[in-house]
Amino acid sequence: MLKSYYCLLFAFVISFVSLAQRPEKPSSSKIYHDLQKLNFLGSVMYVAAHPDDENTRLISWFSNDVKARTAYLSLTRGDGGQNLIGPEIRELLGVIRTQELLAARRTDGGEQLFSRAVDFGYSKHSDETLEIWNRDEVLGDVVRAIRKFKPDVIINRFDHRTPGETHGHHTASAILSFEAFDLVSDPLKYPSSAKTFGTWQPKRLFFNNYWSFRNNSEPPAGTDLDKIVEINTGTFYPSLGLSNGEIASLSRSMHRSQSFGSTGRRGDQPEWLEFLKGDLQKEKSELFEGIDTSWSRVEGGDAIGEILYALEENFNFQNPAAMLPSLLMAYEMVRSLEDKHWRDIKKAQLEKLILDCGGIFLEAKSNTNSLNPGGRFEVDIEAINRSEYPVTLMSVHTRNGEKVLDSVVPLLHNSGFSYGGEITSRNTHNSGPYWLNKKGSLGMYEVDEAAIGLPETPAPETLTFNLIMGRTQFTVQRDVVYKYNDPVLGEVYQPMEILPEVTTSIPEKVIIFPGNEAKEVKVNVVAGRENISGTVQLNHPEGWKVSPATHTYDLATKGSSQTVVFTVTPPNTQSEGYLRPLASLGSSFYEKELVTIDYDHIPYQRVLMPSESKVVRIDISKKGERIGYINGSGDAIPENLGYIGYEVIQLDPSGITSENIKDFDAIVVGIRAYNTVPELAFRKEALMDYVKNGGVMVVQYNTSYNLITTDLAPYNLKLSRDRITDENSKVRIIAPDHPVLRSPNRITASDFDGWVQERGLYFPNEWDDAFVPILAMNDKNYPETKGSLLVAPYGKGYYVYTGLSFFRELPAGVSGAYRLFANILSLGN
């Protein structure tokens, strides 16, 4: 069912326009720019591992200077990174970073592709990466992407020859691309994608040798200069009013969750490419040498080129609609091309260009932003022809052929047409990121074959507008969207989604039981339609008790909610598991939570996730009550500390004084605070006075670069890039009698069982003798590091620096991490 759904909607995709984006309303200059791209028949693919790995200068240059069809293949969605704008991590962070990539491509003109690989966190070697990813499957995804996109030129962001020298994901992306270059032409290799898309052979493969030359006017010793291509990407585009560097920085700045805001650059900007394989061009600057990028590339294209090159040469900026007769003539000829690949690409580009030149606006707007599977909704159609060229709207129908408008409507010059109707959705699938629909593995998403590589889930409902312009008939698809007017923002677009009739959630995602006492657990039930009632039960691990067995709910309006309270009693011994609410409605049961992601730089997102909360019965004690917390780049630790009974008070760094922090039992500095909170550079004296007078200050990890100050501690402390990526790596306790391991909880090696994703990151590698290293650890085949947890007495108090990934472990309910963090906070009490 899902396969046919994707095949129907995505038989061919030419541009990846994110759901719920404002419709593009291009100027004459933008139309001219698109006409130039229409007249270039060449493609380039950039390959790397993560969102934000891409070189936006090169992508923008290829798209806007060369006018090539340009794509970025990111093997992962960035799930394993950190989030500098909010608390979302893992799967939800992957959703955010996917949308940031799409926003970047809308900015620089590229297209976005993915594989099924999961960003499982930092990897020190490509061998480890390829083992966790399932090498064969990800290689197959790369081969599939190349066969589908058919690039003439491929550029790797990283060097396949340097395993172990950088992130394993980085090197792995280059290794797979290097190997795929020779496989894509063989129909016996990955025959399924060969059958679907045909075979292909790119002309040449390059490595974007950026790091080698970044700070070097001279190339490294041993560099084969005959294989190095220098490109000046500093082009200024008068028709766009921007330089390439300015476009690239706007694109780069879309990666806000990774703090990659970038200032625009103007003037010459060199980039270097190192030739790896294929046909080395004789003229170095001619990357498409030997490739016909004109209309002559396709049989029957010369006649099309005669029409379109003339339009480009004599472009009518005052009245682009004057080109419509010629564009429509070219369109009919493109539809007759035998080369399906270029026919589909150029047909879609021409359709968009024709609509833009005519100022033809088509929109399908729903009266709701959500409906249930098989639900009925009202839709408003808007159509307007702002040119004087004759346009007729013949009909409008749904994806499955249901007629919404079945009458002929001439679209008169600048006279708007609107029409309302009702539609019954035939879509039985809930909306949401398709790669999260099935449970995958540590390294791979489980995805139906037809969906592999799609940047996001297709819109659940689309309408097809059948138009006649002159004597030419063609169809235009529009996603059904939800639109409303905000008193401040004005016109706001959101996706129209298919969502369940009932969703549930437990606000506390981790509930810690430090003893045998029962706790009340709240479950929120939210209505996905009007007039629903049923029961809710709370499934629980063996050995735990929940009462009552069920609650009833009764909700009259869509979007309304009801909170029911269960009493949960833990077992007498240490135990952990999950509470999972299950709501009944008639004969159906619902077990999903609806999570909203709302940031102003990406489209509004709602994600269905398993509704659950981890419960942990642990033996844990603590000292102290009030914790002051200085937020860093975003984590959930204040909430997590509340779970074990601390009162956590958020501190404004600009208002910190020795007097107003003296009564806290401890002060905790959030992750990357010394990278992102400039005020901290001026608060050291007050914070050190607090420690000197008996307080405990805990500073969590910061990156070793882009520090607002290197003066973090009362003694010398130097950060490094040392990290332990294996969450199961052995931890050696080297200060067993230190108070941080003895009181109020006795910390042993077992407290490091069950950690997730990593041990920690950016450990210090140099420190004053006043610091006591507590733990030692190492990844396989790497030297031991002792900088993960450093404790120094200062005056009457303690200063603690830790790179341990508490920001991952506490939200995951790792009992040992809670016990250790409680000990750290209890040092001064």
PDB file of C-alpha atoms in Angstrom, residues 40-45 62 68-71 149-154 200 288 291 293 297 341-342 345:
ATOM      1  CA  PHE A  40      21.731  24.084 -18.777  1.00  0.00           C
ATOM      2  CA  LEU A  41      21.610  20.297 -19.029  1.00  0.00           C
ATOM      3  CA  GLY A  42      24.173  19.141 -16.493  1.00  0.00           C
ATOM      4  CA  SER A  43      24.130  17.889 -12.911  1.00  0.00           C
ATOM      5  CA  VAL A  44      26.443  17.749  -9.927  1.00  0.00           C
ATOM      6  CA  MET A  45      26.133  15.901  -6.616  1.00  0.00           C
ATOM      7  CA  PHE A  62      27.133  25.259  -9.103  1.00  0.00           C
ATOM      8  CA  ALA A  68      23.746  23.107 -12.978  1.00  0.00           C
ATOM      9  CA  ARG A  69      21.144  20.958 -11.311  1.00  0.00           C
ATOM     10  CA  THR A  70      22.818  20.476  -7.927  1.00  0.00           C
ATOM     11  CA  ALA A  71      22.067  18.099  -5.074  1.00  0.00           C
ATOM     12  CA  PHE A 149      19.861  11.888  -9.892  1.00  0.00           C
ATOM     13  CA  LYS A 150      22.388  11.019 -12.655  1.00  0.00           C
ATOM     14  CA  PRO A 151      25.118  13.540 -11.801  1.00  0.00           C
ATOM     15  CA  ASP A 152      27.847  14.260 -14.321  1.00  0.00           C
ATOM     16  CA  VAL A 153      30.186  15.364 -11.550  1.00  0.00           C
ATOM     17  CA  ILE A 154      30.385  14.073  -7.967  1.00  0.00           C
ATOM     18  CA  TRP A 200      24.628   5.613 -15.027  1.00  0.00           C
ATOM     19  CA  PHE A 288      31.944  19.781 -17.355  1.00  0.00           C
ATOM     20  CA  ILE A 291      29.883  16.810 -21.351  1.00  0.00           C
ATOM     21  CA  THR A 293      25.341  20.683 -21.289  1.00  0.00           C
ATOM     22  CA  ARG A 297      22.597  16.771 -25.306  1.00  0.00           C
ATOM     23  CA  HIS A 341      15.329  11.632 -17.508  1.00  0.00           C
ATOM     24  CA  TRP A 342      15.787  15.054 -19.103  1.00  0.00           C
ATOM     25  CA  ILE A 345      13.289  17.415 -15.423  1.00  0.00           C
TER      26      ILE A 345
END
